[in-house]
mmCIF file of C-alpha atoms and ligand atoms in Angstrom:
data_model
loop_
_atom_site.group_PDB
_atom_site.id
_atom_site.type_symbol
_atom_site.label_atom_id
_atom_site.label_comp_id
_atom_site.label_asym_id
_atom_site.label_seq_id
_atom_site.Cartn_x
_atom_site.Cartn_y
_atom_site.Cartn_z
ATOM 1 C CA MET A 532 0.000 0.000 0.000
ATOM 2 C CA ILE A 533 1.331 3.413 -0.868
ATOM 3 C CA LYS A 534 1.999 5.758 1.983
ATOM 4 C CA PHE A 535 0.897 9.337 1.459
ATOM 5 C CA ARG A 536 2.051 12.420 3.214
ATOM 6 C CA ILE A 537 -0.288 15.122 4.349
ATOM 7 C CA ILE A 538 -0.041 18.376 2.536
ATOM 8 C CA LEU A 539 -0.898 21.392 4.567
ATOM 9 C CA ILE A 540 -1.776 24.590 2.905
ATOM 10 C CA VAL A 541 -2.458 27.996 4.291
ATOM 11 C CA LEU A 542 -5.546 29.454 2.871
ATOM 12 C CA LEU A 543 -5.430 33.042 1.893
ATOM 13 C CA LEU A 544 -8.181 34.889 3.492
ATOM 14 C CA LEU A 545 -10.241 35.018 0.468
ATOM 15 C CA SER A 546 -12.986 37.375 0.775
ATOM 16 C CA ALA A 547 -16.079 36.060 -0.764
ATOM 17 C CA SER A 548 -17.090 39.402 -1.977
ATOM 18 C CA ALA A 549 -13.883 39.896 -3.854
ATOM 19 C CA PHE A 550 -14.661 37.003 -6.159
ATOM 20 C CA CYS A 551 -18.337 36.861 -6.606
ATOM 21 C CA ASP A 552 -20.917 38.925 -8.102
ATOM 22 C CA SER A 553 -23.912 40.090 -6.204
ATOM 23 C CA SER A 554 -26.027 37.014 -6.874
ATOM 24 C CA ASP A 555 -23.602 34.680 -5.083
ATOM 25 C CA THR A 556 -23.952 34.133 -1.445
ATOM 26 C CA GLU A 557 -21.059 34.241 0.903
ATOM 27 C CA GLU A 558 -21.653 30.552 1.587
ATOM 28 C CA GLU A 559 -20.272 29.459 -1.724
ATOM 29 C CA ASN A 560 -16.960 31.115 -1.289
ATOM 30 C CA VAL A 561 -15.726 29.680 1.966
ATOM 31 C CA PHE A 562 -13.815 26.433 2.450
ATOM 32 C CA ARG A 563 -15.463 23.814 4.563
ATOM 33 C CA CYS A 564 -13.874 20.869 6.348
ATOM 34 C CA ALA A 565 -14.805 17.556 4.682
ATOM 35 C CA ALA A 566 -15.085 15.983 8.132
ATOM 36 C CA CYS A 567 -16.870 18.438 10.412
ATOM 37 C CA GLY A 568 -18.424 20.690 7.793
ATOM 38 C CA LYS A 569 -17.298 23.869 9.494
ATOM 39 C CA VAL A 570 -15.485 26.686 7.780
ATOM 40 C CA ILE A 571 -11.717 26.438 7.527
ATOM 41 C CA THR A 572 -10.139 29.775 8.085
ATOM 42 C CA LYS A 573 -6.422 29.236 8.179
ATOM 43 C CA THR A 574 -4.592 26.009 7.642
ATOM 44 C CA ALA A 575 -6.131 23.034 5.821
ATOM 45 C CA ALA A 576 -4.959 19.510 5.222
ATOM 46 C CA VAL A 577 -5.469 18.507 1.601
ATOM 47 C CA VAL A 578 -6.296 14.867 1.113
ATOM 48 C CA ASP A 579 -7.496 13.428 -2.184
ATOM 49 C CA GLY A 580 -8.625 16.839 -3.294
ATOM 50 C CA LYS A 581 -10.600 17.524 -0.118
ATOM 51 C CA LEU A 582 -9.831 19.979 2.622
ATOM 52 C CA TYR A 583 -9.853 19.230 6.348
ATOM 53 C CA HIS A 584 -9.093 21.051 9.547
ATOM 54 C CA PRO A 585 -5.735 19.421 10.361
ATOM 55 C CA GLU A 586 -7.200 18.218 13.670
ATOM 56 C CA CYS A 587 -10.228 16.779 11.888
ATOM 57 C CA PHE A 588 -8.217 14.443 9.702
ATOM 58 C CA ARG A 589 -8.261 11.398 11.958
ATOM 59 C CA CYS A 590 -7.325 7.761 11.841
ATOM 60 C CA ALA A 591 -10.315 5.444 11.368
ATOM 61 C CA ALA A 592 -8.762 2.967 13.774
ATOM 62 C CA CYS A 593 -7.487 4.998 16.747
ATOM 63 C CA ASN A 594 -9.409 8.210 16.051
ATOM 64 C CA LYS A 595 -6.311 10.325 16.716
ATOM 65 C CA GLN A 596 -5.221 13.067 14.383
ATOM 66 C CA ILE A 597 -3.044 11.991 11.518
ATOM 67 C CA GLU A 598 0.001 14.088 10.967
ATOM 68 C CA GLY A 599 2.594 13.179 8.431
ATOM 69 C CA GLU A 600 2.056 9.854 6.768
ATOM 70 C CA TYR A 601 -1.207 8.096 6.291
ATOM 71 C CA LEU A 602 -2.628 5.171 4.360
ATOM 72 C CA ARG A 603 -5.954 4.769 2.650
ATOM 73 C CA ASP A 604 -7.423 1.282 2.950
ATOM 74 C CA THR A 605 -9.628 -0.436 0.415
ATOM 75 C CA ASP A 606 -12.644 0.707 2.447
ATOM 76 C CA GLY A 607 -11.718 4.304 1.518
ATOM 77 C CA LYS A 608 -10.929 5.233 5.137
ATOM 78 C CA TYR A 609 -7.675 6.814 6.312
ATOM 79 C CA TYR A 610 -5.300 5.316 8.868
ATOM 80 C CA HIS A 611 -1.982 5.798 10.586
ATOM 81 C CA PRO A 612 0.293 3.338 8.743
ATOM 82 C CA ALA A 613 0.957 1.500 12.011
ATOM 83 C CA CYS A 614 -2.756 1.328 12.852
ATOM 84 C CA LEU A 615 -3.613 -0.130 9.467
ATOM 85 C CA GLU A 616 -0.837 -2.656 9.673
ATOM 86 C CA ARG A 617 -2.144 -3.792 13.052
ATOM 87 C CA LEU A 618 -5.614 -4.022 11.590
ATOM 88 C CA HIS A 619 -4.432 -6.228 8.762
ATOM 89 C CA ARG A 620 -2.429 -8.556 10.909
ATOM 90 C CA PRO A 621 -3.836 -12.053 10.877
ATOM 91 C CA VAL A 622 -5.759 -13.028 13.972
ATOM 92 C CA CYS A 623 -5.216 -16.462 15.422
ATOM 93 C CA ALA A 624 -8.408 -18.451 14.908
ATOM 94 C CA TYR A 625 -7.740 -20.349 18.120
ATOM 95 C CA CYS A 626 -6.883 -17.668 20.742
ATOM 96 C CA GLY A 627 -8.302 -14.634 18.939
ATOM 97 C CA LYS A 628 -5.139 -12.580 19.391
ATOM 98 C CA SER A 629 -3.342 -11.011 16.473
ATOM 99 C CA ILE A 630 -0.279 -12.713 15.118
ATOM 100 C CA THR A 631 2.836 -10.573 15.219
ATOM 101 C CA GLU A 632 5.313 -13.287 14.288
ATOM 102 C CA LYS A 633 6.344 -13.582 10.687
ATOM 103 C CA LYS A 634 5.902 -17.342 10.790
ATOM 104 C CA TYR A 635 2.479 -18.688 11.461
ATOM 105 C CA ILE A 636 0.377 -21.615 10.301
ATOM 106 C CA THR A 637 -2.511 -21.558 7.893
ATOM 107 C CA TYR A 638 -4.826 -24.536 8.213
ATOM 108 C CA GLN A 639 -8.158 -24.944 6.432
ATOM 109 C CA GLY A 640 -8.250 -21.258 5.542
ATOM 110 C CA SER A 641 -7.518 -19.909 9.057
ATOM 111 C CA ALA A 642 -4.351 -18.490 10.573
ATOM 112 C CA TYR A 643 -2.899 -19.769 13.854
ATOM 113 C CA HIS A 644 0.019 -19.008 16.141
ATOM 114 C CA THR A 645 2.411 -21.886 15.627
ATOM 115 C CA GLU A 646 2.039 -22.811 19.269
ATOM 116 C CA CYS A 647 -1.758 -22.584 19.311
ATOM 117 C CA TYR A 648 -1.913 -24.771 16.222
ATOM 118 C CA THR A 649 0.450 -27.425 17.458
ATOM 119 C CA LYS A 650 -1.025 -27.626 20.951
ATOM 120 C CA TYR A 651 -4.730 -27.322 20.290
ATOM 121 C CA VAL A 652 -5.669 -27.380 16.621
ATOM 122 C CA ALA A 653 -3.444 -29.784 14.716
ATOM 123 C CA PRO A 654 -5.157 -33.056 13.935
ATOM 124 C CA ARG A 655 -3.937 -35.820 16.214
ATOM 125 C CA CYS A 656 -2.493 -39.090 15.151
ATOM 126 C CA ASP A 657 -5.106 -41.800 15.691
ATOM 127 C CA ILE A 658 -2.367 -44.161 16.737
ATOM 128 C CA CYS A 659 -0.032 -42.261 19.072
ATOM 129 C CA GLY A 660 -2.122 -39.160 19.788
ATOM 130 C CA GLU A 661 0.681 -36.744 18.945
ATOM 131 C CA PRO A 662 -0.100 -33.770 16.676
ATOM 132 C CA LEU A 663 0.190 -34.364 12.961
ATOM 133 C CA GLU A 664 2.221 -31.739 11.200
ATOM 134 C CA ASN A 665 3.442 -31.626 7.659
ATOM 135 C CA SER A 666 2.693 -34.873 5.910
ATOM 136 C CA TYR A 667 0.571 -37.634 7.342
ATOM 137 C CA ILE A 668 -1.402 -40.570 6.026
ATOM 138 C CA THR A 669 -5.178 -40.706 5.863
ATOM 139 C CA ASP A 670 -6.339 -44.222 5.111
ATOM 140 C CA TYR A 671 -9.499 -45.168 3.227
ATOM 141 C CA TRP A 672 -11.386 -45.425 6.516
ATOM 142 C CA GLY A 673 -10.505 -41.907 7.656
ATOM 143 C CA ASN A 674 -7.768 -42.831 10.156
ATOM 144 C CA ARG A 675 -4.980 -40.262 10.222
ATOM 145 C CA PHE A 676 -1.520 -41.197 11.371
ATOM 146 C CA HIS A 677 2.209 -40.581 11.119
ATOM 147 C CA PRO A 678 3.835 -42.336 8.160
ATOM 148 C CA ARG A 679 6.313 -44.071 10.485
ATOM 149 C CA HIS A 680 3.566 -46.241 12.004
ATOM 150 C CA THR A 681 3.172 -48.187 8.765
ATOM 151 C CA LYS A 682 6.479 -49.827 9.624
ATOM 152 C CA GLU A 683 5.477 -50.563 13.202
ATOM 153 C CA TYR A 684 2.201 -52.455 12.844
ATOM 154 C CA PRO A 685 0.686 -55.212 10.715
ATOM 155 C CA VAL A 686 -1.858 -54.393 8.038
ATOM 156 C CA CYS A 687 -5.267 -56.053 7.738
ATOM 157 C CA ALA A 688 -5.086 -58.471 4.809
ATOM 158 C CA VAL A 689 -8.653 -57.639 3.812
ATOM 159 C CA CYS A 690 -9.317 -53.950 4.421
ATOM 160 C CA GLY A 691 -5.815 -52.520 4.720
ATOM 161 C CA ARG A 692 -6.228 -50.963 8.179
ATOM 162 C CA LEU A 693 -3.179 -50.798 10.414
ATOM 163 C CA ILE A 694 -3.668 -53.010 13.441
ATOM 164 C CA TRP A 695 -2.155 -51.092 16.329
ATOM 165 C CA GLN A 696 -4.082 -52.505 19.212
ATOM 166 C CA ASP A 697 -3.887 -56.061 20.376
ATOM 167 C CA ASP A 698 -7.282 -56.938 18.995
ATOM 168 C CA GLY A 699 -6.430 -58.271 15.571
ATOM 169 C CA PHE A 700 -7.013 -61.829 14.423
ATOM 170 C CA LYS A 701 -4.013 -63.684 13.183
ATOM 171 C CA LEU A 702 -4.450 -66.049 10.272
ATOM 172 C CA ASP A 703 -2.400 -69.202 10.213
ATOM 173 C CA ASP A 704 0.094 -67.555 7.903
ATOM 174 C CA LYS A 705 1.630 -64.204 8.686
ATOM 175 C CA ARG A 706 -1.463 -62.291 7.665
ATOM 176 C CA TRP A 707 -3.767 -60.430 10.036
ATOM 177 C CA LEU A 708 -7.382 -59.348 10.137
ATOM 178 C CA CYS A 709 -8.247 -56.071 11.866
ATOM 179 C CA PRO A 710 -10.898 -56.112 14.624
ATOM 180 C CA VAL A 711 -13.556 -54.790 12.211
ATOM 181 C CA CYS A 712 -12.940 -57.580 9.706
ATOM 182 C CA ALA A 713 -12.478 -60.156 12.449
ATOM 183 C CA SER A 714 -15.877 -59.255 13.914
ATOM 184 C CA GLU A 715 -17.449 -60.382 10.619
ATOM 185 C CA SER A 716 -15.420 -63.547 10.302
ATOM 186 C CA VAL A 717 -17.090 -66.546 8.744
ATOM 187 C CA THR A 718 -16.023 -69.488 10.865
ATOM 188 C CA SER A 719 -18.910 -71.937 10.859
ATOM 189 C CA PRO A 720 -19.786 -74.328 7.994
ATOM 190 C CA GLU A 721 -23.481 -73.381 8.262
ATOM 191 C CA HIS A 722 -22.666 -69.715 7.879
ATOM 192 C CA ALA A 723 -20.520 -70.473 4.838
ATOM 193 C CA ARG A 724 -23.219 -72.664 3.250
ATOM 194 C CA ARG A 725 -25.892 -70.022 3.771
ATOM 195 C CA LEU A 726 -23.677 -67.387 2.150
ATOM 196 C CA LEU A 727 -22.919 -69.636 -0.800
ATOM 197 C CA GLU A 728 -26.602 -70.203 -1.526
ATOM 198 C CA GLU A 729 -27.336 -66.491 -1.109
ATOM 199 C CA ILE A 730 -24.671 -65.535 -3.615
ATOM 200 C CA ARG A 731 -25.735 -68.284 -6.002
ATOM 201 C CA ALA A 732 -29.292 -66.893 -5.898
ATOM 202 C CA GLU A 733 -28.099 -63.316 -6.266
ATOM 203 C CA MET A 734 -26.009 -64.197 -9.311
ATOM 204 C CA ALA A 735 -28.888 -66.133 -10.837
ATOM 205 C CA SER A 736 -31.083 -63.060 -10.394
ATOM 206 C CA LEU A 737 -28.505 -61.156 -12.440
ATOM 207 C CA GLY A 738 -28.581 -63.812 -15.175
ATOM 208 C CA ILE A 739 -25.478 -65.768 -14.214
ATOM 209 C CA VAL A 740 -26.992 -69.156 -13.508
ATOM 210 C CA VAL A 741 -24.793 -71.853 -12.033
ATOM 211 C CA LYS A 742 -26.463 -75.180 -12.739
ATOM 212 C CA THR A 743 -24.074 -77.511 -10.967
ATOM 213 C CA LEU A 744 -26.258 -79.365 -8.521
ATOM 214 C CA ARG A 745 -24.014 -79.903 -5.584
ATOM 215 C CA VAL A 746 -21.578 -77.192 -4.717
ATOM 216 C CA ARG A 747 -20.027 -77.819 -1.379
ATOM 217 C CA ILE A 748 -18.114 -75.289 0.640
ATOM 218 C CA GLU A 749 -15.323 -75.937 3.072
ATOM 219 C CA LEU A 750 -13.517 -73.468 5.247
ATOM 220 C CA VAL A 751 -9.807 -74.164 5.211
ATOM 221 C CA GLU A 752 -6.621 -72.797 6.666
ATOM 222 C CA ASN A 753 -4.449 -70.635 4.503
ATOM 223 C CA SER A 754 -1.850 -73.369 4.053
ATOM 224 C CA ALA A 755 -4.415 -75.452 2.122
ATOM 225 C CA LEU A 756 -4.979 -72.511 -0.229
ATOM 226 C CA VAL A 757 -1.336 -71.685 -0.782
ATOM 227 C CA LYS A 758 -0.712 -75.181 -2.135
ATOM 228 C CA LYS A 759 -3.423 -74.635 -4.713
ATOM 229 C CA GLN A 760 -2.141 -71.346 -6.005
ATOM 230 C CA GLU A 761 -1.732 -71.537 -9.705
ATOM 231 C CA PRO A 762 1.756 -70.747 -10.903
ATOM 232 C CA TYR A 763 0.651 -67.700 -12.888
ATOM 233 C CA THR A 764 -0.656 -65.739 -9.974
ATOM 234 C CA HIS A 765 -0.312 -64.709 -6.394
ATOM 235 C CA SER A 766 -3.802 -63.298 -5.961
ATOM 236 C CA HIS A 767 -5.720 -66.513 -5.484
ATOM 237 C CA THR A 768 -5.219 -66.677 -1.767
ATOM 238 C CA PHE A 769 -8.748 -66.622 -0.391
ATOM 239 C CA ALA A 770 -10.513 -69.506 -2.143
ATOM 240 C CA TYR A 771 -10.531 -71.925 -5.034
ATOM 241 C CA ILE A 772 -12.987 -74.297 -6.650
ATOM 242 C CA GLU A 773 -12.325 -77.924 -7.493
ATOM 243 C CA TRP A 774 -14.360 -80.473 -9.452
ATOM 244 C CA LYS A 775 -15.021 -83.918 -8.223
ATOM 245 C CA ASP A 776 -12.861 -86.427 -10.033
ATOM 246 C CA GLY A 777 -14.376 -88.004 -13.096
ATOM 247 C CA ASN A 778 -17.284 -85.583 -13.245
ATOM 248 C CA THR A 779 -17.158 -83.776 -16.520
ATOM 249 C CA LYS A 780 -20.736 -83.565 -17.642
ATOM 250 C CA PRO A 781 -21.847 -79.958 -17.258
ATOM 251 C CA GLY A 782 -24.908 -79.429 -15.107
ATOM 252 C CA ASP A 783 -24.699 -82.643 -13.174
ATOM 253 C CA GLU A 784 -21.632 -82.777 -11.096
ATOM 254 C CA SER A 785 -20.196 -81.851 -7.778
ATOM 255 C CA ALA A 786 -17.793 -79.136 -6.981
ATOM 256 C CA VAL A 787 -16.182 -78.005 -3.787
ATOM 257 C CA ILE A 788 -15.198 -74.460 -2.977
ATOM 258 C CA ARG A 789 -12.516 -74.151 -0.380
ATOM 259 C CA ALA A 790 -12.500 -70.708 1.184
ATOM 260 C CA LEU A 791 -10.339 -69.131 3.827
ATOM 261 C CA TYR A 792 -11.502 -69.779 7.362
ATOM 262 C CA GLY A 793 -12.198 -66.478 9.097
ATOM 263 C CA ALA A 794 -12.577 -64.251 6.033
ATOM 264 C CA PRO A 795 -15.102 -61.474 6.746
ATOM 265 C CA GLU A 796 -18.619 -62.096 5.487
ATOM 266 C CA ASP A 797 -18.868 -59.199 3.023
ATOM 267 C CA PHE A 798 -15.510 -60.001 1.505
ATOM 268 C CA MET A 799 -16.460 -63.679 1.392
ATOM 269 C CA ARG A 800 -19.524 -62.797 -0.720
ATOM 270 C CA GLY A 801 -17.246 -61.439 -3.414
ATOM 271 C CA ILE A 802 -14.948 -64.449 -3.137
ATOM 272 C CA LEU A 803 -17.877 -66.824 -3.576
ATOM 273 C CA ALA A 804 -19.106 -64.875 -6.612
ATOM 274 C CA HIS A 805 -15.626 -65.266 -8.090
ATOM 275 C CA GLU A 806 -15.599 -69.026 -7.551
ATOM 276 C CA LEU A 807 -19.194 -69.461 -8.740
ATOM 277 C CA MET A 808 -18.224 -67.623 -11.925
ATOM 278 C CA HIS A 809 -15.533 -70.263 -12.431
ATOM 279 C CA ALA A 810 -18.293 -72.849 -12.033
ATOM 280 C CA TRP A 811 -20.317 -71.065 -14.696
ATOM 281 C CA GLN A 812 -17.258 -71.069 -16.968
ATOM 282 C CA HIS A 813 -16.829 -74.783 -16.405
ATOM 283 C CA GLU A 814 -20.462 -75.504 -17.197
ATOM 284 C CA ASN A 815 -20.403 -73.393 -20.329
ATOM 285 C CA ASP A 816 -17.194 -74.833 -21.684
ATOM 286 C CA VAL A 817 -15.334 -71.573 -21.728
ATOM 287 C CA SER A 818 -12.427 -72.896 -19.696
ATOM 288 C CA SER A 819 -10.220 -72.783 -22.755
ATOM 289 C CA ALA A 820 -10.473 -68.991 -22.943
ATOM 290 C CA SER A 821 -7.417 -67.019 -21.822
ATOM 291 C CA ILE A 822 -6.512 -66.938 -18.132
ATOM 292 C CA GLU A 823 -6.923 -63.185 -18.278
ATOM 293 C CA LEU A 824 -10.498 -63.577 -19.455
ATOM 294 C CA LEU A 825 -11.346 -66.338 -16.992
ATOM 295 C CA GLU A 826 -9.982 -64.609 -13.909
ATOM 296 C CA GLY A 827 -11.023 -61.177 -15.160
ATOM 297 C CA SER A 828 -14.629 -62.283 -15.563
ATOM 298 C CA ALA A 829 -14.550 -64.035 -12.178
ATOM 299 C CA ASN A 830 -13.449 -60.763 -10.593
ATOM 300 C CA TRP A 831 -16.130 -58.978 -12.561
ATOM 301 C CA ALA A 832 -18.692 -61.300 -10.918
ATOM 302 C CA SER A 833 -17.261 -60.246 -7.533
ATOM 303 C CA SER A 834 -17.588 -56.616 -8.555
ATOM 304 C CA LEU A 835 -21.296 -57.093 -9.333
ATOM 305 C CA ILE A 836 -21.824 -58.335 -5.781
ATOM 306 C CA TYR A 837 -19.700 -55.601 -4.173
ATOM 307 C CA LYS A 838 -21.549 -52.918 -6.125
ATOM 308 C CA ARG A 839 -24.841 -54.126 -4.733
ATOM 309 C CA MET A 840 -23.651 -53.775 -1.133
ATOM 310 C CA TYR A 841 -23.789 -49.967 -1.200
ATOM 311 C CA THR A 842 -21.341 -49.853 1.695
ATOM 312 C CA LYS A 843 -18.001 -48.203 2.182
ATOM 313 C CA ARG A 844 -16.455 -51.636 2.507
ATOM 314 C CA GLY A 845 -18.078 -52.822 -0.723
ATOM 315 C CA GLN A 846 -16.619 -49.760 -2.419
ATOM 316 C CA PHE A 847 -13.222 -50.526 -0.899
ATOM 317 C CA PHE A 848 -13.242 -54.049 -2.342
ATOM 318 C CA LEU A 849 -14.292 -52.624 -5.708
ATOM 319 C CA ASN A 850 -11.428 -50.134 -5.588
ATOM 320 C CA GLY A 851 -9.106 -53.051 -4.897
ATOM 321 C CA LEU A 852 -10.201 -54.669 -8.161
ATOM 322 C CA ASP A 853 -9.907 -51.393 -10.047
ATOM 323 C CA LYS A 854 -6.419 -50.699 -8.774
ATOM 324 C CA SER A 855 -4.976 -54.192 -8.860
ATOM 325 C CA THR A 856 -1.697 -54.216 -10.729
ATOM 326 C CA ASP A 857 -1.866 -57.964 -11.261
ATOM 327 C CA PRO A 858 -1.512 -58.660 -15.009
ATOM 328 C CA VAL A 859 -4.134 -61.413 -14.874
ATOM 329 C CA TYR A 860 -6.616 -60.410 -12.156
ATOM 330 C CA GLY A 861 -6.255 -56.646 -12.486
ATOM 331 C CA GLU A 862 -5.813 -56.244 -16.225
ATOM 332 C CA GLY A 863 -8.276 -59.041 -16.975
ATOM 333 C CA TYR A 864 -10.899 -57.501 -14.709
ATOM 334 C CA ARG A 865 -10.565 -54.054 -16.224
ATOM 335 C CA LYS A 866 -10.925 -55.431 -19.760
ATOM 336 C CA ILE A 867 -14.161 -57.170 -18.841
ATOM 337 C CA ALA A 868 -15.381 -54.177 -16.837
ATOM 338 C CA ILE A 869 -14.899 -51.863 -19.834
ATOM 339 C CA PHE A 870 -16.778 -54.311 -22.047
ATOM 340 C CA ALA A 871 -19.508 -54.693 -19.396
ATOM 341 C CA ASP A 872 -19.944 -50.899 -19.227
ATOM 342 C CA LYS A 873 -21.088 -50.869 -22.830
ATOM 343 C CA ASN A 874 -22.984 -54.148 -22.861
ATOM 344 C CA ASN A 875 -25.431 -55.911 -20.598
ATOM 345 C CA ILE A 876 -24.627 -58.973 -18.491
ATOM 346 C CA HIS A 877 -26.086 -61.350 -21.056
ATOM 347 C CA GLU A 878 -23.771 -59.931 -23.724
ATOM 348 C CA VAL A 879 -20.752 -60.339 -21.455
ATOM 349 C CA LEU A 880 -21.635 -64.002 -20.978
ATOM 350 C CA GLU A 881 -22.121 -64.484 -24.724
ATOM 351 C CA MET A 882 -18.751 -62.907 -25.414
ATOM 352 C CA LEU A 883 -17.118 -65.306 -22.929
ATOM 353 C CA LYS A 884 -18.788 -68.277 -24.611
ATOM 354 C CA GLN A 885 -17.517 -67.149 -28.003
ATOM 355 C CA GLU A 886 -14.010 -66.689 -26.647
ATOM 356 C CA GLY A 887 -14.196 -70.186 -25.190
ATOM 357 C CA GLU A 888 -14.983 -71.658 -28.597
ATOM 358 C CA LYS A 889 -11.882 -70.261 -30.219
HETATM 359 ZN ZN1 ZN B 1340 -13.164 20.009 10.771
HETATM 360 ZN ZN1 ZN B 1341 -4.430 5.498 14.305
HETATM 361 ZN ZN1 ZN B 1342 -3.147 -18.131 19.124
HETATM 362 ZN ZN1 ZN B 1343 1.524 -41.132 15.488
HETATM 363 ZN ZN1 ZN B 1344 -9.786 -55.237 8.158
HETATM 364 ZN ZN1 ZN B 1345 -10.163 -67.379 -9.997
#
């Protein structure tokens, strides 16, 4: 802002009569103060083309006379430079006092004394409770924490939460489930069977009908799944489907799905959709299609189930499919998903059948 300096002038005692003709009144030939309206007889301060009694030209902040330098603010009012500077100083949104230090913190559009911010305003780490400054991590679930904690605690194998309290659930391998996922664990055969039939019905309602009469489900330890991992992938660690020996006739055979003991129910729904899609592939003779197409469409079946959950967790599992860097499961899924965006479910199934014939 440009500082101005007051100009004082001494008015000549101009006699009204000397300048005007008889029709003019005396009124029109005197100088009046722009502040108090009274006649100025001797000295006047000239500001922006207006005249003031020097003692009438006052600071809008402290109301004391301005002599020497002044500033005009955007509101058009005049101030002592120091008064205006004080007025424009940021005020700490926590303590309400003005901030005189050069360094202060701006957070969500408000200014804070560094100390006020750190002690009372800064978001706290959900893990250690210390203030979070500079960079910190916010996970999908809204937990905020220092980056260093990611090296200190295990991560939930299903939802990605850090497990910093002693309430996780350890799988038989090195993986963990967080308390939220563990609270939804599927551990009983009845629970698993009920889920399987629910998902089978849900998929049928979407047009993906699995005809195989007897699909059994078993809950197994991780070690039983690891052995079954196909050589081309590392993603198949929650379940797999196997056909009973010698049964090859589609529509009349038995299959068994082995799924991870303790997997959370909502996640398990997606897993079962994936395995049931493999059953559909088997029944429809598309098993000779590319691995990318087979696993991609199985993940697409999971995505249909996750989408229908309308929950934050369902969305999280969907994001996992979208972001998977796996060349088979991730790439394959995205290819099918793009195709499915432009075509209906029936057309996706027809496309798979055609690919299987090649
Ligand atoms: Zn005046
Ligand atoms: Zn002032
Ligand atoms: Zn403060
Ligand atoms: Zn922390
Ligand atoms: Zn979890
Ligand atoms: Zn699969």
